[in-house]
Coordinates of N, CA and C in Angstrom, one line a residue:
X6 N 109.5 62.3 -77.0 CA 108.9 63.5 -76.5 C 108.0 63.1 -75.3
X7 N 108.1 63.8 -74.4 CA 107.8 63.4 -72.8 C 106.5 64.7 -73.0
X8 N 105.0 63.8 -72.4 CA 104.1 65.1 -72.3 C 103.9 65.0 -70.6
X9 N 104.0 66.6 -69.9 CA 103.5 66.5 -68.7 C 102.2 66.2 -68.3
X10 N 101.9 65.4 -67.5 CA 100.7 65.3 -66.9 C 99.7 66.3 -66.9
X11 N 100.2 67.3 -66.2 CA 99.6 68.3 -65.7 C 99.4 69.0 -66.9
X12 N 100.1 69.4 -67.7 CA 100.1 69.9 -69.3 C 99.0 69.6 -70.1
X13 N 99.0 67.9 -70.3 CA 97.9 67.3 -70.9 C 96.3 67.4 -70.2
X14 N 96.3 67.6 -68.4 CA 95.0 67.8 -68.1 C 94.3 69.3 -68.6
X15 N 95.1 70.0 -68.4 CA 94.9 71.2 -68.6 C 94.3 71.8 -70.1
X16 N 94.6 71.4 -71.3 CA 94.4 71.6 -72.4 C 93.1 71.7 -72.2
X17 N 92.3 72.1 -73.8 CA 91.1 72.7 -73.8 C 90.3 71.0 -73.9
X18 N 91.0 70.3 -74.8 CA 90.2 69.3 -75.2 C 90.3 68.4 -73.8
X19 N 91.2 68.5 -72.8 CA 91.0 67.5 -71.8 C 89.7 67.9 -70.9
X20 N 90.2 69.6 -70.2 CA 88.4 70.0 -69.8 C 87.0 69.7 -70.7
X21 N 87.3 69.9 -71.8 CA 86.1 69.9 -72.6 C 85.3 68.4 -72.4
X22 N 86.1 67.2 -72.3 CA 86.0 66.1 -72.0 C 85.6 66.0 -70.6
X23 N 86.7 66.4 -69.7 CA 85.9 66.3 -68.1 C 84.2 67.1 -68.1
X24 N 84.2 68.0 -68.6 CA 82.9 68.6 -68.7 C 81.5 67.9 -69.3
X25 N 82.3 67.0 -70.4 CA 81.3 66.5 -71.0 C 81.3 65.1 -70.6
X26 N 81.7 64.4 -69.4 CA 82.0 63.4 -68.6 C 81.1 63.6 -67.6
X27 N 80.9 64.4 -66.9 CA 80.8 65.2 -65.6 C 79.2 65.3 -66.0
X28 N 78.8 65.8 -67.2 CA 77.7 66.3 -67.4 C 76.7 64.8 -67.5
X29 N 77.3 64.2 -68.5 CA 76.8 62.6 -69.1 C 76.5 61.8 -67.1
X30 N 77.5 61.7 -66.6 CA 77.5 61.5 -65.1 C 76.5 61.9 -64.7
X31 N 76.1 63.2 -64.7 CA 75.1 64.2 -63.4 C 73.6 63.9 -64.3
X32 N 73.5 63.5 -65.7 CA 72.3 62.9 -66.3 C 71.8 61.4 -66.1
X33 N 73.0 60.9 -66.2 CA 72.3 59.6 -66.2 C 72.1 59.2 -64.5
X34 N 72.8 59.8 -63.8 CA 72.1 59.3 -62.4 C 70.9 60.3 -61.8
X35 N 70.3 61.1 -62.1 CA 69.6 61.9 -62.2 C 68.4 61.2 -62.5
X36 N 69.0 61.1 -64.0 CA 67.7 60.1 -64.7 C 67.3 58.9 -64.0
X37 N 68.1 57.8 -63.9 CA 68.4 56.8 -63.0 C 67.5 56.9 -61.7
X38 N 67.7 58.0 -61.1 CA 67.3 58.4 -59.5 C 65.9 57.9 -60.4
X39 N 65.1 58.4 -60.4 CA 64.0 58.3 -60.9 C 62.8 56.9 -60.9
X40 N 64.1 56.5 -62.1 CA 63.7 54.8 -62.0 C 63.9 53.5 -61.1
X41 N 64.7 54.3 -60.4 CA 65.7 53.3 -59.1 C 64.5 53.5 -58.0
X42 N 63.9 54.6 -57.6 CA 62.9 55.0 -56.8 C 61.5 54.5 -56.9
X43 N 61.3 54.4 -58.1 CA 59.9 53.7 -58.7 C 60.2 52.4 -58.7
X44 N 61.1 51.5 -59.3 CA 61.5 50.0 -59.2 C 61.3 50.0 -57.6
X45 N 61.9 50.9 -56.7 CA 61.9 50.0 -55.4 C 60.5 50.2 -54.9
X46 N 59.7 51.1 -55.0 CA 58.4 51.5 -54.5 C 57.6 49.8 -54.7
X47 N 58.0 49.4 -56.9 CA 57.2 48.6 -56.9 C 57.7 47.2 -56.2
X48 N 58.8 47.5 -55.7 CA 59.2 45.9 -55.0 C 58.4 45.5 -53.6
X49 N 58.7 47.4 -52.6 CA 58.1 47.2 -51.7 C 56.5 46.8 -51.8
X50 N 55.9 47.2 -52.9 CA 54.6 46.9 -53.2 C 53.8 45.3 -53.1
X51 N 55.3 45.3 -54.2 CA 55.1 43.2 -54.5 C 55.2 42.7 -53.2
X52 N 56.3 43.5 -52.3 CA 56.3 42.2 -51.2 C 55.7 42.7 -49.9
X53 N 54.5 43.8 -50.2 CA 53.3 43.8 -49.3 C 52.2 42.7 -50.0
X54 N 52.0 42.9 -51.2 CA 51.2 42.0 -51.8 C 51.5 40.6 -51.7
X55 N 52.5 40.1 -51.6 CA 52.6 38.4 -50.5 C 52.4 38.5 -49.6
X56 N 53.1 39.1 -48.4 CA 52.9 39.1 -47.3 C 51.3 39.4 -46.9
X57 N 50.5 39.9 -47.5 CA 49.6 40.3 -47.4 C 48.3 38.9 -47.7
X58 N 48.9 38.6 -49.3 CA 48.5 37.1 -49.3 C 49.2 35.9 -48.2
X59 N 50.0 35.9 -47.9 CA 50.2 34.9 -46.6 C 49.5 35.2 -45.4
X60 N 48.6 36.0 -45.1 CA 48.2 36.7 -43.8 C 49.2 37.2 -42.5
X61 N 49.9 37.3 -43.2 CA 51.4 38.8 -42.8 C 51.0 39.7 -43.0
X62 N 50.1 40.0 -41.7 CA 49.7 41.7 -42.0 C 50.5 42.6 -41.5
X63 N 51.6 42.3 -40.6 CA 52.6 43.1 -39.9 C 53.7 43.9 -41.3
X64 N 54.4 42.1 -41.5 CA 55.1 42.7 -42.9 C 54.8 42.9 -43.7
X65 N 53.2 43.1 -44.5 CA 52.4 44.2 -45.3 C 52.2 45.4 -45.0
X66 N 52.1 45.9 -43.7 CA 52.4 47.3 -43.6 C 53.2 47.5 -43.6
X67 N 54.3 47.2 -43.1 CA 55.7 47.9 -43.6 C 56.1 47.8 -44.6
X68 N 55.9 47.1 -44.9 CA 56.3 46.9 -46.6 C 55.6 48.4 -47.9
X69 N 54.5 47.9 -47.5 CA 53.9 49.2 -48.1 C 53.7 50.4 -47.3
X70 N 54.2 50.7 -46.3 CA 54.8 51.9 -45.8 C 55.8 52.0 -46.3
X71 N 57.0 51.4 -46.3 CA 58.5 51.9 -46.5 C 58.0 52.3 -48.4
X72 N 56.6 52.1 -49.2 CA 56.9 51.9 -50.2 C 56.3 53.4 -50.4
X73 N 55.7 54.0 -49.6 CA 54.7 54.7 -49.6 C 55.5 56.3 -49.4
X74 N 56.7 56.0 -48.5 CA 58.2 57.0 -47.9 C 58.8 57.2 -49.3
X75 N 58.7 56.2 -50.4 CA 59.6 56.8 -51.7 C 58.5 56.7 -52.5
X76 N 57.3 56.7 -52.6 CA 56.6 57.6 -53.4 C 55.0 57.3 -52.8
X77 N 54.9 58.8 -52.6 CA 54.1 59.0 -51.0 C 52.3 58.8 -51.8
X78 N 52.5 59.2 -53.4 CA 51.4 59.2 -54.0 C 51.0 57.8 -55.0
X79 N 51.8 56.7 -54.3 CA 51.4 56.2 -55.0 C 50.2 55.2 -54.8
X80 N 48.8 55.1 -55.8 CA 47.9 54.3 -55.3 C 47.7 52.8 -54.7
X81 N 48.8 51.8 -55.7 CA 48.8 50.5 -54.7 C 49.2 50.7 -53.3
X82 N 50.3 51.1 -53.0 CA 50.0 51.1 -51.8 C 49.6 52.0 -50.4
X83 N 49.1 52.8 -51.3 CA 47.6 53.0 -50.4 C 47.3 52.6 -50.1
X84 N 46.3 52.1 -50.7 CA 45.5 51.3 -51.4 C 45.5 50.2 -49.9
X85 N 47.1 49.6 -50.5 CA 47.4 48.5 -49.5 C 47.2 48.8 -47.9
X86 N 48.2 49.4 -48.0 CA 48.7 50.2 -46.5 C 47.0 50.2 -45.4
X87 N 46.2 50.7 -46.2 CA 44.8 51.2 -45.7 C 44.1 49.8 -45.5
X88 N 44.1 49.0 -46.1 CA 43.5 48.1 -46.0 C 43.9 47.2 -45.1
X89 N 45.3 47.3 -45.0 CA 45.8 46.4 -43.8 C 46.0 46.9 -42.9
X90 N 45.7 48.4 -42.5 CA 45.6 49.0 -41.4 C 44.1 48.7 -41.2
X91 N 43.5 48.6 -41.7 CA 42.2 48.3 -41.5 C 41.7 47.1 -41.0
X92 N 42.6 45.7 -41.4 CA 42.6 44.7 -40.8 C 43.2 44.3 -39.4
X93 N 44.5 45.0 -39.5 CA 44.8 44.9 -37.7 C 44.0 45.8 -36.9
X94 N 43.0 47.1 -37.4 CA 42.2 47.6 -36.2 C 41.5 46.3 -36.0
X95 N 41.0 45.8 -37.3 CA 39.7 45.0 -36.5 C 40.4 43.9 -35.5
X96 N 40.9 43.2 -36.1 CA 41.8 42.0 -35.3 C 41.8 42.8 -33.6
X97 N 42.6 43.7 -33.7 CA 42.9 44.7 -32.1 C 41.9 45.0 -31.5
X98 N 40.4 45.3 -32.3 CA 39.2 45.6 -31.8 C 38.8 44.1 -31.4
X99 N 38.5 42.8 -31.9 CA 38.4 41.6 -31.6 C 39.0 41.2 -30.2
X100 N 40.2 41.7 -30.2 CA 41.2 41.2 -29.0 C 41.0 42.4 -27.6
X101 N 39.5 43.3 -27.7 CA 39.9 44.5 -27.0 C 40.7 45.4 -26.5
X102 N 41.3 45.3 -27.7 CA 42.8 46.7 -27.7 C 42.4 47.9 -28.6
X103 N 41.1 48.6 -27.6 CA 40.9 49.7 -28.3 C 41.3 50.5 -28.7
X104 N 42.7 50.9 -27.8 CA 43.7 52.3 -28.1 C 44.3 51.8 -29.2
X105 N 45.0 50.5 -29.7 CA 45.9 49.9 -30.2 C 44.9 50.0 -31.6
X106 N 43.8 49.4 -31.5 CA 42.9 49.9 -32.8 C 42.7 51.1 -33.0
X107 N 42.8 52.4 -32.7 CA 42.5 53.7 -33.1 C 44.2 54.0 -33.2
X108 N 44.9 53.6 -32.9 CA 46.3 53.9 -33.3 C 46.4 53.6 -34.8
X109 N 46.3 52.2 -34.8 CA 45.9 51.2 -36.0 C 45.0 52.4 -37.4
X110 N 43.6 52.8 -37.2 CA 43.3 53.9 -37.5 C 43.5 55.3 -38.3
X111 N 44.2 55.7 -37.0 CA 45.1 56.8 -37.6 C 46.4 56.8 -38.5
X112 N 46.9 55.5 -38.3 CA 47.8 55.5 -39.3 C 46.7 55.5 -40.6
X113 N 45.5 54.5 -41.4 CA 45.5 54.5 -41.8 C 44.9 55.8 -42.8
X114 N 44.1 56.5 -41.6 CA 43.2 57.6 -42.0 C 44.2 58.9 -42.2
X115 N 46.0 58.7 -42.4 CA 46.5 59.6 -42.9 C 46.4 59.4 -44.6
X116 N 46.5 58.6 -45.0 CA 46.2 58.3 -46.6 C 45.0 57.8 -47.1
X117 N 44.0 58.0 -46.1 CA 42.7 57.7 -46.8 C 41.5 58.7 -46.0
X118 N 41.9 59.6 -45.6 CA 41.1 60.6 -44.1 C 39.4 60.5 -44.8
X119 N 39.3 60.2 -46.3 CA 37.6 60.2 -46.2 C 37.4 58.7 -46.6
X120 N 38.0 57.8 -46.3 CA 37.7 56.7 -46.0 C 36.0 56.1 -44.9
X121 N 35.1 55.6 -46.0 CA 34.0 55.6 -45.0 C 34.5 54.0 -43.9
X122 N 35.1 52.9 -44.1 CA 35.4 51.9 -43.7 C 36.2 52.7 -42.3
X123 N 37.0 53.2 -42.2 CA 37.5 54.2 -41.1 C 36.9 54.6 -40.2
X124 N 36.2 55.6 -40.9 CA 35.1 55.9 -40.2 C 33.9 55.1 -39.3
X125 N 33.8 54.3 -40.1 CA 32.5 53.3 -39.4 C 33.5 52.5 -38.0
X126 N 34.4 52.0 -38.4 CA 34.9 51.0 -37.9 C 35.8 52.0 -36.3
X127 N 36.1 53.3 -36.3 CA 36.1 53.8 -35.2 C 34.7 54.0 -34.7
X128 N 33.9 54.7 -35.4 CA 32.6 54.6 -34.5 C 32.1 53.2 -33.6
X129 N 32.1 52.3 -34.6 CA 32.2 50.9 -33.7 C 33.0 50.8 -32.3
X130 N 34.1 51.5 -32.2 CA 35.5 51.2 -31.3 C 35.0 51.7 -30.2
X131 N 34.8 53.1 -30.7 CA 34.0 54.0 -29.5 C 32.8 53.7 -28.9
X132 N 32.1 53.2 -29.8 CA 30.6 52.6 -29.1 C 31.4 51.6 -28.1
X133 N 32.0 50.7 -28.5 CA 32.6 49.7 -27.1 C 33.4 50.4 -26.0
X134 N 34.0 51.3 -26.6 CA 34.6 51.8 -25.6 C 33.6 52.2 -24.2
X135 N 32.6 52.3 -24.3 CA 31.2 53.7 -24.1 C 30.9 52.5 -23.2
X136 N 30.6 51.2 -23.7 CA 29.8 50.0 -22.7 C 31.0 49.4 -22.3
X137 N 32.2 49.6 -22.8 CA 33.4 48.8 -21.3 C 33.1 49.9 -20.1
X138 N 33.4 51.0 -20.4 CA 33.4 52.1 -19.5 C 32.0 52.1 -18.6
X139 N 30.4 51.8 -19.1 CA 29.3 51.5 -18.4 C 29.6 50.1 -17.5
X140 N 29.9 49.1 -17.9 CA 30.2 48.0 -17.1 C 31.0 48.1 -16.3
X141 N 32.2 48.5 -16.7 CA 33.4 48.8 -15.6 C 33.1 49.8 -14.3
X142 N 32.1 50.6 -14.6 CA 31.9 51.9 -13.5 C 30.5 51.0 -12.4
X143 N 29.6 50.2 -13.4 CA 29.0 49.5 -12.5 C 29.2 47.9 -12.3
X144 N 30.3 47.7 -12.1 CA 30.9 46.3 -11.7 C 30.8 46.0 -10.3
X145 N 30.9 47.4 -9.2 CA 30.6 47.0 -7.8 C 29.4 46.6 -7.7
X146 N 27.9 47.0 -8.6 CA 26.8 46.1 -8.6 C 26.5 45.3 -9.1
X147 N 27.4 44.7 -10.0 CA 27.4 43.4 -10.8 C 27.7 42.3 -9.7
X148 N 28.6 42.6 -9.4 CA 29.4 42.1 -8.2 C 28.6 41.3 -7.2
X149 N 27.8 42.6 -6.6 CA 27.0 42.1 -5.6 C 25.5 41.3 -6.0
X150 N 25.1 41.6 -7.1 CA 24.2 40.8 -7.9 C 24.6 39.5 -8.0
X151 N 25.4 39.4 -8.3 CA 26.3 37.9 -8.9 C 26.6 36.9 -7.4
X152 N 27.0 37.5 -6.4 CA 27.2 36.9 -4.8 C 25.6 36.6 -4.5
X153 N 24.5 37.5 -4.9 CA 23.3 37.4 -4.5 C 22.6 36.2 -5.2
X154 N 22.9 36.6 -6.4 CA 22.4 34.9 -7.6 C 22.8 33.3 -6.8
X155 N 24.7 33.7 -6.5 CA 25.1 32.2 -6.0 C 24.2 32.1 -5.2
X156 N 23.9 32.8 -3.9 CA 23.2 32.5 -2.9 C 22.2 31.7 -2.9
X157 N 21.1 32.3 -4.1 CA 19.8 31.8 -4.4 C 20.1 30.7 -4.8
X158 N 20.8 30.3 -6.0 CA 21.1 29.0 -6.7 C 21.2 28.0 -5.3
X159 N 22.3 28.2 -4.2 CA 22.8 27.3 -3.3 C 21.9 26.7 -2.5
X160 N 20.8 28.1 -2.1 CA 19.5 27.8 -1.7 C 18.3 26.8 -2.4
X161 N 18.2 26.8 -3.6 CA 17.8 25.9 -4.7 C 18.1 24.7 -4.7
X162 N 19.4 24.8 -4.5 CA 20.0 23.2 -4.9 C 19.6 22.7 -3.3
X163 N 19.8 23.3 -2.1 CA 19.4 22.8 -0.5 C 18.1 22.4 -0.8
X164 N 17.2 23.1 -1.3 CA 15.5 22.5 -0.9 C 14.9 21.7 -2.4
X165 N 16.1 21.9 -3.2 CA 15.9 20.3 -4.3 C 16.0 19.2 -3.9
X166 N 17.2 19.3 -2.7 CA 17.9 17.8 -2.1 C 17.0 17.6 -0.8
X167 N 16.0 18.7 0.0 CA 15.5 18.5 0.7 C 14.0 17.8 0.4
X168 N 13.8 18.3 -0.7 CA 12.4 17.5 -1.4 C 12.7 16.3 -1.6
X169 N 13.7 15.9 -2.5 CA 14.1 14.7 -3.1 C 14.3 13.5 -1.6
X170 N 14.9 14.3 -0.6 CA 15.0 13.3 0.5 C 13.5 13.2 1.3
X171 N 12.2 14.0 1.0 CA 11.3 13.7 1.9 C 10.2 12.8 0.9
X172 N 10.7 12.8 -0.5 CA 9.9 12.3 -1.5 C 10.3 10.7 -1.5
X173 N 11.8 11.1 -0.9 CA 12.4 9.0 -0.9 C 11.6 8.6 0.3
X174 N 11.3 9.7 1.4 CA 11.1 8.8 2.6 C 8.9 8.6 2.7
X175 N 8.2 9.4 1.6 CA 7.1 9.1 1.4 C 6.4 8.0 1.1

């Protein structure tokens, strides 16, 4: 006895099967999703937390960004992300890259906006910004101060050497 293919899919017990294949399928990757998303959160987590301890602060923020994109609430890396946004402002503020540290900043103060460390540490930014901008606007009289100083010094060092030569000939 020869069964058709088509004959055998079609029976109740073959659907009943695809159905309950189909369904078992659409659960367990469902469920799956879940855990596959949290496993990788905590990987990207782990390997901001090396990178982080190596003083890899570049590949600690991303690391804990990309961890932060598949689960946006999660507290380590916050936690992280913030703190190491907080270390390359200062580094950028050290190196006078003000904008580059309030960039720095903003990223962090999207996941921490009542962050008092933020807070302080832009105020700081701006306070320098405030005295580059004062020096820089009066640098044409620094300038001329500074040409007027050599002068005097040059003058100084002439009538040191002119004493010293009337003191040898005394």
């Amino acid at each position: 006895m020869k069964i058709d293919f088509a004959t055998a899919v079609s029976t109740p017990l073959a659907r009943n099967v695809r159905v309950i294949l189909a369904t078992g399928l659409l659960l367990a990757v469902t469920g799956c999703a879940t855990d596959v998303t949290r496993w990788i959160a905590q990987t990207r987590n782990h390997q901001g937390d090396v990178a982080l301890s190596r003083g890899n602060d570049l590949d600690a923020a991303e690391a804990y960004q990309l961890a932060l994109k598949l689960a946006p609430h999660d507290e380590h890396a916050r936690e992280g992300f913030v703190s190491v946004q907080l270390r390359l402002a200062e580094n950028l503020f050290a190196d006078s890259k003000f904008d580059d540290a309030v960039d720095a900043l903003a990223l962090a103060a999207k996941y921490a906006a009542d962050d008092g460390r933020i807070t302080a540490l832009r105020s700081q930014i701006e306070q320098a910004e405030i005295k580059r901008d004062i020096v820089v606007s009066n640098f044409p009289s620094f300038k001329e101060t500074s040409t007027n100083i050599r002068r005097s010094f040059a003058a100084i060092k002439r009538s040191t050497e002119e004493i010293g030569s009337s003191l040898a000939r005394f």
